[in-house]
């Protein structure tokens, strides 16, 4: 548990948060004379560790062999009513993306740059022979001030709640470490929480195993709540779906708009087969691991389909915004995946943990309220863009933030086809001054990156090396253009460095000297 010098500190902080929420709610009610019944419902399907191609609906220019492995008919149906973002990005691991989603801040800005340990004050960085990671926000997001090693920010569910929304969280949370306020979704603006806590993956997917809650065997990853399903054959994804449908009944009864954040633990490890779907993939010739993975994918798709059908049956689908996304690229470590390492997302390079495309490019669909039109945009966007986008679609335009200045940009302009050239030239930035896993892999551990237009620059902090790629011509990042295009490389390295300095983004230090590594624009040569 997190220790404090005096318990009054936490109590006073929580009281301040409560007072701030009251002021915010009053401000919103005075400034915006919009009836809650005039606001759309909002449902977010946030899938864990899902790769850009891990579905039968393509997000590339055509279907790939990977798309053909999966069966996600409900996602295909949703895409017919939605805007598809084919160049959408998150961070390479989960907690930074999830904090960016709730706060609108870039991960380099909020400093939650790696996944947070379920236990407070416990860094998750692996040991490195050359570099020390910085003193990052290892305890994640906090809605109250003065919590050590956290980013203090206003999460948007609290803004929705203050504007008349009934807010529901189901599934994975992983916004803050146990013993800190951010560990509980109930402190982040959610009125209902089922199964969300400080851990980032389930101990077990099986009801027969109580989702990990067995005497003497439960770990931090044992999924909380769901006791009525213990000892049954109910797979975790199905249990969460049933709980979501139950939770939706209350705002419907109240005739209040609702925000449902449905965050499936699937498809995160452990890769355990969903008995409802796995046999079909074994029959297709997939090995046991990949068949199990495909069954987890189909399980989340059925879950989405059940919730969407519920909305249709209740005549709520038309006035509901639906957003579908993943929190990072698909896992490409082998094991636990099958096959050669870092080939599971081809033609994208690498996978989860990497700043190459396989680790950060994600599927993103947004279905707007009262619209039925499939469209697509290739303009690059980031997960923090959903903060202002959701508030805009909720018709919440006047709100107070305790501290943060969001970096995200409202995507409704893109969906209305009103984007100007500034969207194409907007720089997208990533900063990972951490060691996620051992050993180092392609784009994994101690990397920064920037994308502007078609070009993407990567900074390998350990090697002191810059790489440049044209993603339009080379989506697999195979042809490093830095030695030939020195002017472009220098321009992007300066743009990246300037933004890192503006945000006071953190960089690792050398073990031998204790000195911070250089910024990208301080690298003298790119002839490598």
XYZ file of C-alpha atoms in Angstrom:
528
model
C 0.000 0.000 0.000
C 1.101 3.561 -0.588
C 2.326 5.216 2.600
C 1.595 8.836 3.457
C 3.053 10.989 6.213
C -0.412 11.754 7.431
C -3.735 10.230 6.431
C -5.183 13.737 6.484
C -3.303 14.457 3.249
C -5.301 11.899 1.324
C -8.562 12.860 3.026
C -8.026 16.542 2.258
C -7.097 15.723 -1.322
C -10.234 13.682 -1.793
C -12.315 16.449 -0.249
C -10.703 18.959 -2.608
C -11.511 16.688 -5.515
C -15.113 16.476 -4.379
C -15.351 20.250 -4.028
C -13.724 20.728 -7.444
C -16.213 18.335 -8.999
C -19.102 20.264 -7.463
C -17.816 23.584 -8.778
C -17.296 22.008 -12.163
C -20.794 20.582 -12.241
C -22.305 23.932 -11.295
C -20.272 25.702 -13.956
C -21.363 23.243 -16.589
C -25.021 23.506 -15.655
C -24.938 27.301 -15.821
C -22.968 27.568 -19.050
C -24.705 24.853 -21.028
C -28.469 24.744 -21.182
C -28.541 21.364 -22.903
C -30.934 18.783 -21.568
C -29.306 15.405 -20.836
C -31.917 13.798 -23.083
C -30.470 15.788 -26.011
C -27.042 14.248 -25.547
C -26.060 11.015 -27.334
C -25.147 7.836 -25.525
C -21.487 6.868 -25.854
C -20.033 3.348 -25.901
C -16.292 2.700 -26.125
C -15.002 -0.788 -26.903
C -11.373 -0.686 -25.742
C -9.709 -3.996 -26.625
C -6.449 -4.963 -24.961
C -3.357 -5.749 -27.089
C -5.284 -6.091 -30.352
C -3.120 -5.720 -33.442
C -3.963 -3.437 -36.363
C -4.924 -6.455 -38.494
C -6.271 -8.876 -35.886
C -9.806 -8.885 -37.307
C -11.551 -9.754 -40.557
C -12.261 -6.061 -41.225
C -9.176 -4.599 -42.968
C -7.611 -1.294 -41.920
C -5.074 -1.465 -44.752
C -5.580 -0.814 -48.475
C -6.641 -4.427 -48.880
C -7.150 -7.574 -46.839
C -4.004 -9.326 -45.663
C -3.267 -12.931 -44.803
C -3.558 -11.954 -41.148
C -7.062 -10.514 -41.678
C -8.082 -13.816 -43.244
C -7.224 -15.702 -40.034
C -9.947 -13.999 -38.014
C -13.737 -13.923 -37.941
C -15.227 -10.663 -36.636
C -18.592 -10.216 -38.390
C -19.971 -7.757 -35.834
C -17.018 -5.447 -36.313
C -17.509 -5.643 -40.076
C -21.142 -4.612 -39.589
C -20.196 -1.702 -37.333
C -17.678 -0.483 -39.925
C -20.533 0.038 -42.386
C -21.856 2.800 -40.127
C -18.554 4.297 -39.019
C -15.521 6.340 -39.937
C -12.438 4.164 -40.242
C -9.101 5.679 -39.252
C -6.428 3.757 -41.149
C -3.505 5.640 -39.585
C -4.540 5.640 -35.927
C -1.955 5.301 -33.179
C -1.566 4.585 -29.498
C 1.522 4.111 -27.347
C 3.397 0.779 -27.497
C 2.089 -0.494 -24.120
C -1.213 -0.227 -22.294
C -1.220 2.161 -19.315
C 0.271 5.147 -21.193
C -2.436 4.809 -23.859
C -5.193 4.477 -21.293
C -4.016 7.541 -19.358
C -3.775 9.525 -22.614
C -7.322 8.449 -23.475
C -8.738 9.710 -20.157
C -6.705 12.934 -19.955
C -6.034 14.054 -23.542
C -2.324 14.253 -22.742
C 0.470 12.747 -24.797
C 2.423 10.110 -22.850
C 5.624 12.165 -23.116
C 3.672 14.932 -21.404
C 1.948 12.961 -18.623
C 5.065 10.851 -17.932
C 3.276 7.543 -17.451
C 5.611 6.057 -20.028
C 5.447 2.360 -19.111
C 2.805 0.011 -17.735
C 2.055 0.523 -14.065
C 2.655 -2.183 -11.483
C -0.422 -3.270 -9.508
C 1.606 -2.573 -6.367
C 2.249 1.105 -5.640
C 5.734 2.618 -5.815
C 7.046 -0.315 -7.834
C 8.718 0.445 -11.160
C 8.147 -2.031 -13.988
C 11.377 -1.335 -15.884
C 13.705 -4.241 -16.572
C 17.404 -3.837 -15.803
C 19.631 -2.478 -18.558
C 23.403 -2.651 -18.848
C 23.805 0.885 -20.227
C 20.917 3.166 -19.240
C 18.846 4.076 -16.192
C 15.189 4.959 -16.899
C 14.049 8.329 -15.521
C 11.905 8.850 -12.431
C 8.627 8.454 -14.339
C 5.056 8.394 -12.982
C 5.125 4.760 -11.884
C 1.803 5.047 -9.996
C -0.157 6.267 -13.030
C -3.078 8.712 -13.097
C -4.525 10.436 -10.034
C -7.682 12.588 -9.847
C -6.384 14.154 -6.624
C -3.186 16.159 -6.133
C -0.041 15.340 -4.200
C -0.070 11.582 -4.802
C 3.575 10.590 -5.342
C 4.651 9.522 -8.839
C 1.316 10.269 -10.514
C -0.016 12.680 -13.114
C -2.731 14.841 -11.574
C -5.421 15.444 -14.179
C -9.158 15.606 -14.790
C -10.431 12.410 -16.443
C -13.171 13.051 -18.983
C -15.688 10.587 -17.433
C -15.950 12.986 -14.496
C -16.822 15.756 -16.961
C -19.483 13.586 -18.582
C -20.865 12.700 -15.147
C -21.084 16.390 -14.232
C -23.091 16.950 -17.413
C -25.761 14.386 -16.701
C -24.190 11.161 -17.979
C -24.571 7.835 -16.195
C -21.004 6.508 -16.395
C -20.138 2.801 -16.414
C -16.803 0.998 -16.471
C -16.639 -2.728 -17.249
C -13.420 -4.778 -17.451
C -9.796 -3.717 -17.455
C -8.900 -0.384 -15.836
C -5.123 -0.255 -15.143
C -4.951 3.523 -14.691
C -3.259 3.547 -11.297
C -1.479 1.339 -8.782
C -3.216 -0.238 -5.791
C -3.221 2.067 -2.793
C -3.619 5.188 -4.934
C -6.908 6.908 -5.884
C -6.411 6.153 -9.590
C -6.659 2.413 -9.007
C -10.453 2.595 -8.746
C -12.585 3.747 -11.669
C -15.054 5.051 -9.081
C -12.538 7.825 -8.342
C -12.189 8.685 -12.027
C -15.755 9.710 -12.761
C -17.399 6.307 -13.144
C -20.586 5.614 -11.199
C -20.395 1.867 -11.794
C -17.298 -0.309 -11.821
C -17.216 -4.017 -12.552
C -13.863 -5.843 -12.597
C -11.678 -2.759 -12.988
C -8.695 -2.455 -10.653
C -4.934 -1.892 -10.640
C -3.869 -4.945 -12.653
C -3.494 -5.030 -16.406
C -4.376 -8.597 -17.344
C -6.496 -11.432 -15.979
C -4.980 -14.225 -13.959
C -7.367 -16.618 -15.658
C -10.196 -16.409 -18.214
C -12.182 -19.353 -16.858
C -15.177 -19.231 -14.537
C -14.269 -22.728 -13.386
C -11.069 -21.193 -11.989
C -12.943 -18.205 -10.492
C -10.927 -15.977 -12.870
C -7.929 -16.570 -10.606
C -9.671 -16.155 -7.270
C -8.680 -19.504 -5.787
C -7.580 -19.920 -2.143
C -3.819 -19.663 -1.865
C -3.400 -19.036 -5.594
C -4.837 -15.574 -6.204
C -2.421 -12.854 -7.341
C -2.884 -9.158 -8.099
C -4.157 -10.279 -11.514
C -7.145 -12.206 -10.107
C -10.167 -10.463 -11.631
C -12.329 -8.833 -8.940
C -16.130 -8.966 -8.703
C -17.971 -11.505 -10.917
C -18.525 -13.845 -7.956
C -21.846 -15.067 -9.326
C -19.957 -16.601 -12.252
C -17.389 -18.410 -10.087
C -17.463 -22.145 -10.589
C -19.436 -21.864 -13.825
C -18.379 -22.404 -17.427
C -18.792 -18.681 -18.206
C -15.765 -17.363 -20.051
C -14.494 -14.002 -18.753
C -15.446 -12.102 -21.912
C -19.025 -13.363 -21.665
C -19.272 -12.568 -17.938
C -18.192 -8.976 -18.604
C -20.706 -8.707 -21.437
C -23.552 -9.841 -19.209
C -22.518 -7.339 -16.554
C -22.450 -4.544 -19.122
C -25.985 -5.345 -20.252
C -27.196 -5.363 -16.646
C -25.523 -2.038 -15.922
C -27.140 -0.392 -18.943
C -30.627 -1.106 -17.635
C -30.359 1.584 -14.933
C -29.662 4.655 -17.124
C -32.290 3.396 -19.556
C -34.788 3.229 -16.700
C -33.773 6.741 -15.608
C -33.899 8.007 -19.192
C -30.398 9.390 -18.789
C -27.623 9.413 -21.404
C -24.908 6.905 -20.605
C -21.218 6.431 -21.177
C -20.166 2.790 -21.231
C -16.433 2.115 -21.195
C -16.255 -1.582 -22.044
C -12.634 -2.652 -21.764
C -12.211 -6.316 -22.583
C -9.327 -8.104 -20.900
C -9.073 -10.106 -24.120
C -6.832 -10.456 -26.073
C -4.096 -9.971 -23.461
C -2.084 -12.930 -22.212
C -2.605 -15.532 -20.873
C -3.616 -16.796 -24.320
C -6.300 -19.221 -23.166
C -8.783 -20.672 -25.659
C -12.393 -19.575 -25.541
C -14.206 -22.944 -25.754
C -17.059 -21.392 -27.729
C -14.893 -20.653 -30.752
C -11.534 -22.410 -30.644
C -12.374 -25.618 -32.505
C -13.123 -23.866 -35.802
C -9.615 -22.411 -35.843
C -7.996 -25.733 -35.003
C -9.984 -27.221 -37.878
C -8.549 -24.527 -40.153
C -5.033 -25.703 -39.302
C -3.934 -23.048 -36.816
C -1.693 -24.346 -34.047
C -3.064 -24.439 -30.517
C -1.648 -21.030 -29.536
C -2.863 -19.149 -32.595
C -6.235 -20.924 -32.487
C -6.604 -19.829 -28.867
C -5.681 -16.266 -29.811
C -8.212 -16.229 -32.668
C -10.879 -17.523 -30.279
C -10.188 -14.596 -27.923
C -10.607 -12.238 -30.878
C -13.930 -13.778 -31.892
C -15.039 -13.641 -28.266
C -14.602 -9.883 -28.072
C -16.394 -9.551 -31.421
C -19.406 -11.490 -30.128
C -19.341 -9.307 -27.030
C -19.529 -6.170 -29.162
C -22.292 -7.689 -31.250
C -24.371 -8.555 -28.187
C -24.116 -5.019 -26.801
C -24.894 -3.403 -30.160
C -27.916 -5.684 -30.601
C -29.095 -4.729 -27.109
C -28.930 -1.066 -28.120
C -30.917 -1.798 -31.274
C -33.538 -3.758 -29.342
C -33.946 -0.806 -26.970
C -34.149 1.664 -29.890
C -30.960 3.353 -28.674
C -28.518 2.495 -31.453
C -29.336 5.541 -33.586
C -28.526 8.036 -30.839
C -25.395 6.236 -29.645
C -21.788 7.066 -30.480
C -19.719 3.870 -30.700
C -15.924 3.884 -30.638
C -13.737 0.824 -31.167
C -9.973 0.789 -30.614
C -6.995 -1.063 -29.162
C -4.493 0.242 -26.608
C -1.319 -0.758 -28.499
C -0.070 -2.911 -31.340
C -0.364 -6.673 -31.383
C 1.945 -8.827 -29.292
C 4.844 -10.179 -31.379
C 7.031 -11.846 -28.754
C 7.424 -15.554 -29.357
C 6.593 -17.126 -26.972
C 3.841 -16.472 -25.977
C 2.803 -16.060 -29.649
C 3.688 -18.730 -32.202
C 6.016 -18.346 -35.159
C 9.128 -16.276 -35.672
C 9.350 -13.313 -33.288
C 8.083 -9.953 -34.591
C 6.356 -11.387 -37.659
C 2.809 -11.470 -36.246
C 1.883 -8.010 -37.579
C 3.405 -8.097 -41.073
C 3.704 -6.028 -43.183
C 4.073 -3.807 -40.120
C 7.406 -4.075 -38.353
C 7.640 -5.598 -34.851
C 4.778 -5.421 -32.323
C 3.748 -4.464 -28.801
C 6.454 -2.513 -26.965
C 7.987 -1.195 -30.193
C 7.903 2.261 -31.751
C 7.915 0.674 -35.178
C 4.460 0.566 -36.747
C 3.590 -2.896 -35.441
C 3.769 -1.650 -31.872
C 1.778 1.580 -32.143
C -0.609 1.444 -35.110
C -4.104 0.455 -33.980
C -7.578 -0.064 -35.464
C -9.995 2.799 -34.766
C -13.657 3.126 -35.736
C -16.036 5.907 -34.710
C -19.751 5.556 -35.385
C -21.492 8.882 -34.869
C -24.984 9.324 -33.508
C -27.795 9.329 -36.053
C -25.496 8.601 -38.971
C -25.193 5.592 -41.288
C -22.277 6.126 -43.595
C -19.050 4.223 -44.036
C -16.093 6.496 -44.623
C -12.346 6.376 -44.194
C -9.529 8.788 -43.489
C -5.780 8.210 -43.843
C -4.867 11.253 -41.722
C -2.731 10.166 -38.742
C -4.385 10.496 -35.322
C -3.425 9.606 -31.750
C -5.327 8.091 -28.833
C -5.344 11.393 -26.900
C -7.480 12.864 -29.682
C -10.430 10.925 -28.281
C -10.587 13.156 -25.184
C -11.782 16.310 -27.015
C -13.642 14.228 -29.618
C -15.846 12.464 -27.076
C -16.612 15.677 -25.228
C -17.487 17.415 -28.494
C -19.816 14.600 -29.559
C -21.389 14.688 -26.076
C -22.099 18.409 -26.681
C -19.961 19.327 -23.687
C -18.026 22.407 -24.727
C -17.536 24.295 -21.454
C -15.641 22.447 -18.751
C -12.859 22.974 -16.262
C -9.638 21.001 -15.964
C -7.664 20.888 -12.747
C -4.268 21.147 -14.356
C -3.665 19.562 -17.735
C -3.545 21.272 -21.110
C -4.719 18.494 -23.458
C -2.631 17.687 -26.504
C -5.418 15.872 -28.361
C -7.321 17.345 -31.287
C -11.062 17.035 -31.969
C -11.611 14.425 -34.695
C -15.130 15.495 -35.614
C -13.607 17.782 -38.250
C -12.079 14.771 -39.968
C -15.326 12.846 -39.801
C -17.109 15.814 -41.382
C -14.461 15.919 -44.139
C -13.441 19.444 -43.132
C -9.752 18.791 -42.535
C -7.266 21.335 -43.827
C -3.580 20.752 -44.558
C -2.631 21.392 -40.944
C -3.927 17.936 -40.096
C -1.476 16.307 -42.497
C 1.406 18.343 -41.123
C 0.575 17.828 -37.448
C 3.525 16.101 -35.740
C 2.728 12.992 -33.695
C 5.231 12.242 -30.925
C 6.189 9.191 -28.876
C 8.716 8.920 -26.054
C 9.661 5.649 -24.348
C 12.589 6.267 -21.968
C 11.973 2.860 -20.393
C 13.054 -0.764 -20.649
C 9.820 -2.695 -21.211
C 11.257 -6.183 -21.616
C 14.409 -8.273 -21.957
C 16.052 -8.618 -24.400
C 15.918 -5.449 -26.468
C 14.000 -5.913 -29.699
C 13.308 -3.920 -32.864
C 12.174 -0.485 -31.694
C 11.725 -1.860 -28.163
C 13.229 -0.123 -25.101
C 14.637 3.437 -25.028
C 13.197 4.922 -28.226
C 11.536 8.181 -29.247
C 9.746 8.853 -32.514
C 7.891 11.487 -34.509
C 5.617 11.238 -37.532
C 4.812 14.209 -39.749
C 2.999 13.589 -43.002
C 4.421 10.521 -44.714
C 7.735 10.623 -42.852
C 8.586 9.028 -39.541
C 11.798 9.491 -37.565
C 12.954 7.116 -34.834
C 15.617 7.850 -32.234
C 17.430 4.818 -30.820
C 18.639 6.164 -27.493
C 21.057 3.333 -26.715
C 22.742 3.383 -30.095
C 22.588 7.151 -30.559
C 21.090 6.485 -33.986
C 18.430 8.173 -36.115
C 16.253 6.340 -38.639
C 13.932 7.867 -41.230
C 11.158 6.154 -43.178
C 8.578 7.143 -45.770
C 5.507 5.249 -44.545
C 3.504 5.831 -47.699
C 6.114 3.972 -49.759
C 7.553 1.737 -47.037
C 4.961 0.714 -44.446
C 7.280 -2.065 -43.259
C 10.024 0.432 -42.329
C 12.670 -1.536 -44.213
C 14.518 1.283 -46.024
C 16.234 3.733 -43.662
C 16.440 7.038 -45.545
C 18.408 8.957 -42.893
C 21.827 8.697 -44.603
C 20.418 10.013 -47.909
C 17.879 12.540 -46.595
C 19.978 14.400 -44.047
C 18.024 17.648 -44.287
C 14.696 15.919 -43.605
C 16.265 13.897 -40.807
C 17.658 17.016 -39.173
C 14.371 18.871 -39.480
C 12.374 16.074 -37.855
C 14.956 15.504 -35.138
C 14.736 19.200 -34.233
C 10.932 19.115 -34.281
C 10.949 16.057 -32.014
C 13.535 17.547 -29.663
C 11.730 20.868 -29.418
C 8.507 19.132 -28.446
C 10.244 16.944 -25.878
C 11.806 20.054 -24.352
C 8.476 21.918 -24.342
C 6.786 19.083 -22.469
C 9.826 18.589 -20.230
C 9.682 14.989 -21.381
C 11.970 12.594 -19.612
C 15.037 10.866 -21.005
C 17.164 8.088 -19.487
C 20.642 8.611 -18.061
C 23.921 6.789 -18.593
C 24.781 4.414 -15.769
C 28.472 5.246 -15.922
C 28.183 9.043 -15.704
C 24.667 9.808 -14.500
C 24.323 12.240 -17.414
C 21.113 12.467 -19.433
C 21.373 11.077 -22.955
C 21.409 13.691 -25.732
C 18.271 14.908 -27.461
C 17.792 13.681 -31.038
C 18.931 17.016 -32.500
C 22.213 16.637 -30.622
C 23.159 13.498 -32.532
C 26.042 14.569 -34.744
C 25.834 12.026 -37.535
C 23.183 9.882 -39.203
C 25.600 7.946 -41.418
C 24.891 4.639 -39.702
